[in-house]
mmCIF file of C-alpha atoms in Angstrom:
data_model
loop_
_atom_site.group_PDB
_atom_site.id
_atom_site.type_symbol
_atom_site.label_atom_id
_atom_site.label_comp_id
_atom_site.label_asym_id
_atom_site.label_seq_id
_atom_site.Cartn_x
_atom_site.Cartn_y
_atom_site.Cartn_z
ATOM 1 C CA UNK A 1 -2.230 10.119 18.054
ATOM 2 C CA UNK A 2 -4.771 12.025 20.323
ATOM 3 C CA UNK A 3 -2.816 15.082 19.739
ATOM 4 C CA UNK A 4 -3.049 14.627 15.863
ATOM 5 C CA UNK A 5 -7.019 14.269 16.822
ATOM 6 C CA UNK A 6 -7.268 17.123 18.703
ATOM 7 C CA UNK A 7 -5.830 19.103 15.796
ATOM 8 C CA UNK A 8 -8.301 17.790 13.738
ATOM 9 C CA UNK A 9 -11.124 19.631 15.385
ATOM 10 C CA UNK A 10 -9.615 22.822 15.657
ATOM 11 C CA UNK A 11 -11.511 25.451 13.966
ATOM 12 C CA UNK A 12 -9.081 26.435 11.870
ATOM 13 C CA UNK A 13 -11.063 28.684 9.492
ATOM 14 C CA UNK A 14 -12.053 30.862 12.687
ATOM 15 C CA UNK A 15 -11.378 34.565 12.214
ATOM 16 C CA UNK A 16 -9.133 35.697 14.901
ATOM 17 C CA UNK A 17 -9.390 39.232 14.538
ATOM 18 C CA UNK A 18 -6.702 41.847 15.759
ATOM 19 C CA UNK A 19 -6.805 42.998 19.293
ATOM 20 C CA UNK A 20 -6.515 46.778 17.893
ATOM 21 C CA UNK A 21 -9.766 46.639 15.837
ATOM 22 C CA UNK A 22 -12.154 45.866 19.070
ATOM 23 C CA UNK A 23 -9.897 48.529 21.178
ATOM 24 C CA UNK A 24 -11.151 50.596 18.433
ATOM 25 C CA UNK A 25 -14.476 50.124 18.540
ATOM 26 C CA UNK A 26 -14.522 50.376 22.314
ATOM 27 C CA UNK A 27 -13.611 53.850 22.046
ATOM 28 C CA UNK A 28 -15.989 54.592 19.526
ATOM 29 C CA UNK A 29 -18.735 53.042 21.885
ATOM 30 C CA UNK A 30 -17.013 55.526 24.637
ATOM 31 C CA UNK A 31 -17.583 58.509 22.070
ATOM 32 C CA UNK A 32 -20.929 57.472 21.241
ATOM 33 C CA UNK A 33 -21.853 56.869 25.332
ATOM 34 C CA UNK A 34 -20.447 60.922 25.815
ATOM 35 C CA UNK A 35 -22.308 62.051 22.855
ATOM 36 C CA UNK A 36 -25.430 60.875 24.106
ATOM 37 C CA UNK A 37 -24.760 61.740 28.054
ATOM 38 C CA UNK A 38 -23.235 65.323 26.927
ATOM 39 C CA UNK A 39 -26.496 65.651 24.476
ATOM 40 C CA UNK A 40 -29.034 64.956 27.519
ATOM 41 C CA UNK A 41 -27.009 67.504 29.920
ATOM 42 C CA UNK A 42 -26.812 70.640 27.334
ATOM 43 C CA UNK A 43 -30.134 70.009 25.332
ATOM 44 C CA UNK A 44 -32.650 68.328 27.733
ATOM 45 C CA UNK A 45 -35.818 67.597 26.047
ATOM 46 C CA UNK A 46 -36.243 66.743 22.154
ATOM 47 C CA UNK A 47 -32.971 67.031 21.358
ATOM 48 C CA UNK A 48 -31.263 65.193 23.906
ATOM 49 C CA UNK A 49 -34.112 62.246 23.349
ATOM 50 C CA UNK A 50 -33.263 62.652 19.654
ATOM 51 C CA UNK A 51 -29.537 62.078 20.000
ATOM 52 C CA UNK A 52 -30.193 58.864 22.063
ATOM 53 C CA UNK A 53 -32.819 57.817 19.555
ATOM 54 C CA UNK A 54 -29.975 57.622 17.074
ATOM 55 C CA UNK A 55 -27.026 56.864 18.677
ATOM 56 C CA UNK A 56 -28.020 53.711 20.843
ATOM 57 C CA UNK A 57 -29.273 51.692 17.779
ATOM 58 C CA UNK A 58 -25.493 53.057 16.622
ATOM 59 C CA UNK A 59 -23.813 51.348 19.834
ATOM 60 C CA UNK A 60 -25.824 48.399 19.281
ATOM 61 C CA UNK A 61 -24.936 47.688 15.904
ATOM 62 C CA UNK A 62 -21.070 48.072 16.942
ATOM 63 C CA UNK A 63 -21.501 45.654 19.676
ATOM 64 C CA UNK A 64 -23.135 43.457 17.512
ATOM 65 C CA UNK A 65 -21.358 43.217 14.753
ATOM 66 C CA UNK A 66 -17.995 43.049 16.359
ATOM 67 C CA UNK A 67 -18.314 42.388 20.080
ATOM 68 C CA UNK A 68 -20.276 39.610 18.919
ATOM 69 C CA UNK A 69 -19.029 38.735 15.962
ATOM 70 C CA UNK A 70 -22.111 38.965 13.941
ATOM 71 C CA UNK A 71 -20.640 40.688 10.940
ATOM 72 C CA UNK A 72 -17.634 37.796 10.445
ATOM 73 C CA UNK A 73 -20.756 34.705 11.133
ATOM 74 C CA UNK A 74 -22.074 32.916 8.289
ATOM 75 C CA UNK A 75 -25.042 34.499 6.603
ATOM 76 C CA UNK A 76 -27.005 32.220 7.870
ATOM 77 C CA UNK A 77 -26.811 33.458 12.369
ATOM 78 C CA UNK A 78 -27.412 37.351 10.477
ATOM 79 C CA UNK A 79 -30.692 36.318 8.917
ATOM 80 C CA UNK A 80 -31.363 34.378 12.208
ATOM 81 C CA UNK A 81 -30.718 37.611 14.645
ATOM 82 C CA UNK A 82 -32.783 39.698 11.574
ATOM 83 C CA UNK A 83 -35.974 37.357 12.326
ATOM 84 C CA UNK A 84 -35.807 37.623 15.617
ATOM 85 C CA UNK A 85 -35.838 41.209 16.127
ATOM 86 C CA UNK A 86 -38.425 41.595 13.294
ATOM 87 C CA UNK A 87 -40.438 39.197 15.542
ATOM 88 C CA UNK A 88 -39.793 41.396 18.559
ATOM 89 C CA UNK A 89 -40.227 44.734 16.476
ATOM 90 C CA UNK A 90 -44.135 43.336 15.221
ATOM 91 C CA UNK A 91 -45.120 42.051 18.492
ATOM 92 C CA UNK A 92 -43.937 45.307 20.042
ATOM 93 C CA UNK A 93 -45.934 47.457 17.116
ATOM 94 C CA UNK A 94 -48.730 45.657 17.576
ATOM 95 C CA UNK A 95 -48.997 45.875 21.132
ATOM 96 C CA UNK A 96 -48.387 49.599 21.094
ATOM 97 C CA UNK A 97 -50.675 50.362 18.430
ATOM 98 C CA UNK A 98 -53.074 48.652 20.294
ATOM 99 C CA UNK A 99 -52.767 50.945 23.301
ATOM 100 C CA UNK A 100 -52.721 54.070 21.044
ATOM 101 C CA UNK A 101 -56.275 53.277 19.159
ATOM 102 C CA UNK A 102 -57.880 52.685 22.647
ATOM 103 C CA UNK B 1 -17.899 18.067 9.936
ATOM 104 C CA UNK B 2 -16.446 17.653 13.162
ATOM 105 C CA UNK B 3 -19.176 15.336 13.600
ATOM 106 C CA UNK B 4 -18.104 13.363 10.739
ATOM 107 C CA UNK B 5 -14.405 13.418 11.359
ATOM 108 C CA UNK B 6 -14.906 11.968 14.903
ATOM 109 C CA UNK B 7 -16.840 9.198 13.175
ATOM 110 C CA UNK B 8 -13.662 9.034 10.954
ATOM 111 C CA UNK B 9 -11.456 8.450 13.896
ATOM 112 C CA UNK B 10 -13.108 6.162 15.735
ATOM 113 C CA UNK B 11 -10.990 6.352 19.011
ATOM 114 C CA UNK B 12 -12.271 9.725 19.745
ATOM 115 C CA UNK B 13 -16.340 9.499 20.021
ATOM 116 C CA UNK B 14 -16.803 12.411 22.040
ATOM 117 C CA UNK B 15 -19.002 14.742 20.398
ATOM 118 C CA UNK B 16 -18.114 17.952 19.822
ATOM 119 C CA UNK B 17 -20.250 20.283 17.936
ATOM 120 C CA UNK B 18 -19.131 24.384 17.978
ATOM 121 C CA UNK B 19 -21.051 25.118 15.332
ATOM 122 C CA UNK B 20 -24.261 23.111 16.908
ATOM 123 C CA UNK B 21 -23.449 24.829 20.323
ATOM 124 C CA UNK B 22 -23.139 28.821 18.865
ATOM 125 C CA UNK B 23 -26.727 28.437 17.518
ATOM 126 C CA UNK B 24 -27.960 27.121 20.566
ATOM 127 C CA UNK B 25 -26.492 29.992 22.197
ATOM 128 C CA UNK B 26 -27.893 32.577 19.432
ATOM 129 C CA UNK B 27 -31.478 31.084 19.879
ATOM 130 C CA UNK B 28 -30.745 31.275 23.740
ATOM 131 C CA UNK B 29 -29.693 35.214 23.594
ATOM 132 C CA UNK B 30 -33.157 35.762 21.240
ATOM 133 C CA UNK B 31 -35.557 34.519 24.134
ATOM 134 C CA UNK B 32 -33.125 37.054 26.283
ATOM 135 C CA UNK B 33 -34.247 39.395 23.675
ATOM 136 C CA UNK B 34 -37.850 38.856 24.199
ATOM 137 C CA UNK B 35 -37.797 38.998 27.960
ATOM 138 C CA UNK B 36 -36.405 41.920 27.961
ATOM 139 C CA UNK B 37 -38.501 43.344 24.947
ATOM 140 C CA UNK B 38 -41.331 42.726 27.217
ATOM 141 C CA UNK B 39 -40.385 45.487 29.443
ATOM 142 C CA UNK B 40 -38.890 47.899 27.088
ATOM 143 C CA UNK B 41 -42.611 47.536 25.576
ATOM 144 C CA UNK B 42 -44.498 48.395 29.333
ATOM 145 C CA UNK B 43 -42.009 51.087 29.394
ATOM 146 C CA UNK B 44 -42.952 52.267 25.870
ATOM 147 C CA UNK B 45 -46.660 51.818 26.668
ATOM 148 C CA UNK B 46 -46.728 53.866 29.606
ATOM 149 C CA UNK B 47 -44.393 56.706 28.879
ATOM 150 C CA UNK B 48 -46.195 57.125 25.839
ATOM 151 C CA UNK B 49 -49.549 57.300 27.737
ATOM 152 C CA UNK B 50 -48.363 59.931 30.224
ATOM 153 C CA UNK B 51 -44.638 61.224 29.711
ATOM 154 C CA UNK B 52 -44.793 63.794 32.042
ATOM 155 C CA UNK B 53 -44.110 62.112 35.312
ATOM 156 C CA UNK B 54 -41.455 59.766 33.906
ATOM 157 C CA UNK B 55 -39.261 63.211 32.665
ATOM 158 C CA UNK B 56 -39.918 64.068 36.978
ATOM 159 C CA UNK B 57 -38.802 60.790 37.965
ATOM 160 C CA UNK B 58 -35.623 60.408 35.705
ATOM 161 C CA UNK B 59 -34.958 63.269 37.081
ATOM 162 C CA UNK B 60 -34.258 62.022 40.718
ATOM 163 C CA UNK B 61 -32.039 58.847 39.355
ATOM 164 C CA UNK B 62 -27.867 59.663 39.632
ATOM 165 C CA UNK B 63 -26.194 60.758 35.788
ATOM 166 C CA UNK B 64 -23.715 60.285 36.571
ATOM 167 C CA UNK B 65 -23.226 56.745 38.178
ATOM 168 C CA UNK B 66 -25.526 55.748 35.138
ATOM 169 C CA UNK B 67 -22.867 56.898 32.825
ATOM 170 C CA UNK B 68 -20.103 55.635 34.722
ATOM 171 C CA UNK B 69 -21.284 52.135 34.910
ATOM 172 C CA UNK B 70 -21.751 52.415 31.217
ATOM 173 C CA UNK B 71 -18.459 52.748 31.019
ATOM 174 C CA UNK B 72 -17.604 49.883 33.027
ATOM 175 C CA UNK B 73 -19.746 47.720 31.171
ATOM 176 C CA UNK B 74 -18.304 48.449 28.102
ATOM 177 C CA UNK B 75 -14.904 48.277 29.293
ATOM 178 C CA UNK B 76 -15.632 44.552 30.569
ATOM 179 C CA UNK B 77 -17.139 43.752 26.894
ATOM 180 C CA UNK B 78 -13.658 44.733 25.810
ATOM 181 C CA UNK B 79 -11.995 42.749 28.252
ATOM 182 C CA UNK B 80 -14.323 39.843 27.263
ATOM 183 C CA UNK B 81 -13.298 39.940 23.795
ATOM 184 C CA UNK B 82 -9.826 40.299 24.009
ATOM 185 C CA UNK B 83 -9.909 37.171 26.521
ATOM 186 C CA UNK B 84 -11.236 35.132 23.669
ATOM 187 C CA UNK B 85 -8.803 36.405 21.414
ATOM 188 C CA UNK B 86 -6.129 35.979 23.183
ATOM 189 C CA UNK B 87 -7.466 31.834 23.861
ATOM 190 C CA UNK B 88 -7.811 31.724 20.375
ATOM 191 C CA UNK B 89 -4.414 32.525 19.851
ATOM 192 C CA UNK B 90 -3.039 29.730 22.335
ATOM 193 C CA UNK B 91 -2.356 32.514 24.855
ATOM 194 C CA UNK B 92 -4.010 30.843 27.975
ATOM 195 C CA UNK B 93 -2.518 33.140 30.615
ATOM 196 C CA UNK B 94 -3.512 36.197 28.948
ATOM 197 C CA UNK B 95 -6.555 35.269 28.587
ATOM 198 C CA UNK B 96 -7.218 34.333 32.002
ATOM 199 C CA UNK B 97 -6.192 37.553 33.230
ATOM 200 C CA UNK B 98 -8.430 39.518 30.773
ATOM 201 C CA UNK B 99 -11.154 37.347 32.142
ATOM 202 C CA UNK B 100 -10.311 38.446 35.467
ATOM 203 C CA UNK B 101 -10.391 42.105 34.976
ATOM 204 C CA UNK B 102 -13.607 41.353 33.251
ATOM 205 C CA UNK B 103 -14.931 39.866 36.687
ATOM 206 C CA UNK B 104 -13.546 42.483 38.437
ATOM 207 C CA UNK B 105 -15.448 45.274 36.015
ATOM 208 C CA UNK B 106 -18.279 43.174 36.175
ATOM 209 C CA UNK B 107 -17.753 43.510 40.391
ATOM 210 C CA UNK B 108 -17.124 47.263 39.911
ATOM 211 C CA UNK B 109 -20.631 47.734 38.429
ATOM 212 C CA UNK B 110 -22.785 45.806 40.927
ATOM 213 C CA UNK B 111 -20.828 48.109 43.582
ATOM 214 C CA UNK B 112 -21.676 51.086 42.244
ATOM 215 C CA UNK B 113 -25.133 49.694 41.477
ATOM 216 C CA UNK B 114 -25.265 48.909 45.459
ATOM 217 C CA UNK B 115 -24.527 52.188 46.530
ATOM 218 C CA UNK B 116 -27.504 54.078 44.059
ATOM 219 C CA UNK B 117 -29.892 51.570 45.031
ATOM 220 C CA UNK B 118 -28.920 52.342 49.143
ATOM 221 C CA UNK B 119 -29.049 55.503 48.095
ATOM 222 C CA UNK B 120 -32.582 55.227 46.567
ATOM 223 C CA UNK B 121 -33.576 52.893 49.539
ATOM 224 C CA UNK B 122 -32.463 55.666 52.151
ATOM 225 C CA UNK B 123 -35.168 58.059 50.302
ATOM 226 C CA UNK B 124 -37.989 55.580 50.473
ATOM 227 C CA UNK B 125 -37.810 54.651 47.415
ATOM 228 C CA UNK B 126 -37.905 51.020 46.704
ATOM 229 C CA UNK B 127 -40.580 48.861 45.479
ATOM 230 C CA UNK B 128 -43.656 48.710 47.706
ATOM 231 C CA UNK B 129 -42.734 51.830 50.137
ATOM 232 C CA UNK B 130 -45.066 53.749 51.209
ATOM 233 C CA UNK B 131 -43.613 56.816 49.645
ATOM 234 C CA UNK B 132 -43.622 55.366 45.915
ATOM 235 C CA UNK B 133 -47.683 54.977 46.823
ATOM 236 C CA UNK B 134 -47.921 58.265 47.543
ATOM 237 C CA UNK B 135 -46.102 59.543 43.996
ATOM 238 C CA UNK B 136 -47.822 60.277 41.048
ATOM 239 C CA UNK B 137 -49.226 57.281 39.147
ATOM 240 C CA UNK B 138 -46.987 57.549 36.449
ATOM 241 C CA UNK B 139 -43.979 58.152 39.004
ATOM 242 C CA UNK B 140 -44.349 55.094 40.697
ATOM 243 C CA UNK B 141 -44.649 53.143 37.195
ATOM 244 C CA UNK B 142 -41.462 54.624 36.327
ATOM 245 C CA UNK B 143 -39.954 53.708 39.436
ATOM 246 C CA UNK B 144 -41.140 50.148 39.576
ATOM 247 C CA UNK B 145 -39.847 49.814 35.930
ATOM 248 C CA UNK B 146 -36.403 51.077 36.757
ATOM 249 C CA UNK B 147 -36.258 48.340 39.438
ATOM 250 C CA UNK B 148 -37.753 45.368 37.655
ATOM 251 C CA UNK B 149 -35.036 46.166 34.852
ATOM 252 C CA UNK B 150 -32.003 46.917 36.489
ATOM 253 C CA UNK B 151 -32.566 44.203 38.884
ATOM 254 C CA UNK B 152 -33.591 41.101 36.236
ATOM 255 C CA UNK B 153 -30.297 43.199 34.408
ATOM 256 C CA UNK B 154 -28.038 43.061 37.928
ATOM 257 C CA UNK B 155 -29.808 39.530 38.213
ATOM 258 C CA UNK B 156 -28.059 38.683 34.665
ATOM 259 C CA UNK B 157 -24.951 40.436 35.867
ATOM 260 C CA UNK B 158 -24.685 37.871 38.850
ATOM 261 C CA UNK B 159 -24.950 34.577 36.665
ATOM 262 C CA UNK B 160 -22.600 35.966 33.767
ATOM 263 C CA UNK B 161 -20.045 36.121 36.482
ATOM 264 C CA UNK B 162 -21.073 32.657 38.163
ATOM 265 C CA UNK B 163 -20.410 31.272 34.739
ATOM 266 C CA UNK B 164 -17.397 33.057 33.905
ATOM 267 C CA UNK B 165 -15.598 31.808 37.413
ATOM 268 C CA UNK B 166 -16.189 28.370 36.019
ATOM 269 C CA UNK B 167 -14.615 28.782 32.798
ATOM 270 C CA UNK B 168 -11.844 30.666 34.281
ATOM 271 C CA UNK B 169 -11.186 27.233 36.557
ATOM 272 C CA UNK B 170 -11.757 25.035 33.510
ATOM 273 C CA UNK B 171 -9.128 26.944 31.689
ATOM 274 C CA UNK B 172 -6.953 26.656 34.287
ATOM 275 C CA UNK B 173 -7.714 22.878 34.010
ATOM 276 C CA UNK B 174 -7.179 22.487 30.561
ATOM 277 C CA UNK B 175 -10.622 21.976 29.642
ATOM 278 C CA UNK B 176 -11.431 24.782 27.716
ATOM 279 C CA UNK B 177 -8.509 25.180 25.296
ATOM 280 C CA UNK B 178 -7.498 27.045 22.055
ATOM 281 C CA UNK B 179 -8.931 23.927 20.162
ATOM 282 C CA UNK B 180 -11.737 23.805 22.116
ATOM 283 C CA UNK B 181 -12.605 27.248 23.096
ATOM 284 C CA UNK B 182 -16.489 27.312 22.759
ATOM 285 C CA UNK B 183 -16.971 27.538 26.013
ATOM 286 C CA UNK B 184 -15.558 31.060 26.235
ATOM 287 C CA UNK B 185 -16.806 32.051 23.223
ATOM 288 C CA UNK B 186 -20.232 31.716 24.252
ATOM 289 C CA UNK B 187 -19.987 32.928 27.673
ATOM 290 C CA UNK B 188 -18.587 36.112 25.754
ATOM 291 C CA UNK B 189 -21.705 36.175 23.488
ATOM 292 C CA UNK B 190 -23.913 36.570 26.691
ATOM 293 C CA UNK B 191 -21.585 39.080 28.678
ATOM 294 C CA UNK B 192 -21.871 41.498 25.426
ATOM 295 C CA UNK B 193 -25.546 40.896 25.420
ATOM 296 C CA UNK B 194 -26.119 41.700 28.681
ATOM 297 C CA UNK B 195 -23.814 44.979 27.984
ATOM 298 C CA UNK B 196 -26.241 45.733 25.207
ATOM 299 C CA UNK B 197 -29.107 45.670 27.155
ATOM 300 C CA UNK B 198 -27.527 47.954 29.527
ATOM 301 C CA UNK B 199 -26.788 50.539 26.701
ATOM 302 C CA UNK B 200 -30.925 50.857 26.408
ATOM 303 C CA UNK B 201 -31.457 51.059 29.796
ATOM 304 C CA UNK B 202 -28.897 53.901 30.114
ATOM 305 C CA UNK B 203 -30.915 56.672 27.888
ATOM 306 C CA UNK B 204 -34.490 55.240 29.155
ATOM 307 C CA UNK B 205 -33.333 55.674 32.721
ATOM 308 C CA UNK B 206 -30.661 58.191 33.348
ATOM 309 C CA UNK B 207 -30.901 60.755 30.280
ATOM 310 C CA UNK B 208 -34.423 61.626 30.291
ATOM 311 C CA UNK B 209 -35.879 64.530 31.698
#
């Protein structure tokens, strides 16, 4: 009887993804990390910024989405995560426009 | 609805919401967010305002160890999420062991993070010296920046693996299950967080000069 209960609240509709998709996407994140490293040891300066500029918001996304299972939640936890780095993306505008205009 | 089916049932009134818990968690990892913003923004502010002696500074902090616990860190996100995967797939032992080696990663990076602060220390450089007075302004910004955030970072490090010890022990127990494996799940959600934070600090840090 508890057994049949416990059953009851398993999630059943979770996605259990494959272990081989997130051992891919580790290596990508190990492929972006040299990238970026190997772009700041040959071209210091602008173009070794530049590269990092690009390819962490790149890392992030991956971890994001799957690490964290953002791309497999319900739409609703992606709009939530959206706000909240708007939010963080105005107040840090503001604040740095601010300190550019003085 | 597991709310309602344990009002169904009435011999089981413990309440168990996953779906209740996750978005606590979510809004939990947002404030996270906005700490941390915080100091990404000083950061911004002041390289913006003089760029010069943060490029000198950067210059004196290790590569190489940067890179390498990059590595580790995302090696131990890996670890994390195979963990869960393998709970969720009524594989208790394995999971427990991939939890372990992500403790042990998570060990491996406050080591390494030991022996480049030491190493920092041993050049008088550590907040309030006397020699980070003497630097450049911007120098000592940078400086006091790269402690506050890889400390309040280590600092997250340190409770991420408090927590994980715990649910290791309650999986052991039986407590955190394959029907009920929120507890893991969450504690996962965190661990990749704090890895994520870690992959800004890396190029702000280590690669610029």
């Amino acid at each position: 009887m508890n057994h049949a209960t416990t059953m009851e609240h398993a999630p059943a509709r979770h996605h259990v993804l494959p272990d081989g998709l997130f051992v891919l996407v580790w290596i990508g994140l190990l492929l972006l990390t040299g990238t970026t490293v190997g772009a700041s040891v040959f071209f210091p300066g602008r173009i070794g910024i530049g590269v990092a500029m690009v390819v962490t918001p790149v890392k992030a996304a991956l971890i994001l989405m799957y690490f964290m299972h953002l791309k497999y939640e319900k739409v609703g936890y992606q709009v939530m995560f959206l706000v909240a780095v708007g939010i963080l993306a105005i107040f840090m505008g503001l604040t740095f426009f601010d300190y550019l205009q003085r | 609805m597991s709310a309602e089916t344990t009002l169904d049932q009435g011999h089981h009134l413990e309440h168990y919401d996953p779906e209740g818990s996750k978005t606590g968690m979510w809004l939990f990892l947002f404030t996270e967010l906005l700490l941390f913003g915080g100091l990404f923004l000083i950061y911004a502010v002041y390289r913006s305002m003089d760029a010069e002696p943060f490029h000198h500074a950067a210059a004196e902090l290790n590569r190489a160890l940067g890179s390498i616990n990059t590595v580790v860190l995302l090696t131990s996100s890996l670890t994390m999420v195979l963990s869960v995967n393998a709970l969720q797939r009524g594989r208790a032992g394995r999971s427990l062991a991939m939890l372990g080696g992500t403790l042990l990663l998570a060990c491996t990076f406050l080591v390494i993070k030991y022996f480049e602060w030491s190493a920092k220390y041993h050049h008088g450089i550590f907040p309030g010296s006397e020699h980070l007075h003497a630097l450049p302004k911007g120098e000592g910004i940078f400086f006091n920046l790269y402690f506050m955030m890889t400390g309040l970072h280590g600092i997250h490090v340190v409770i991420g693996m408090i927590v994980m010890a715990v649910i290791a022990f309650r999986i052991r127990a039986g407590k955190v299950t394959t029907q009920r494996p929120g507890a893991l799940e969450y504690v996962g959600l965190y661990w990749h967080l704090v890895d994520l934070i870690w992959v800004f600090l890396l190029p702000l840090f280590y690669l610029t000069n």
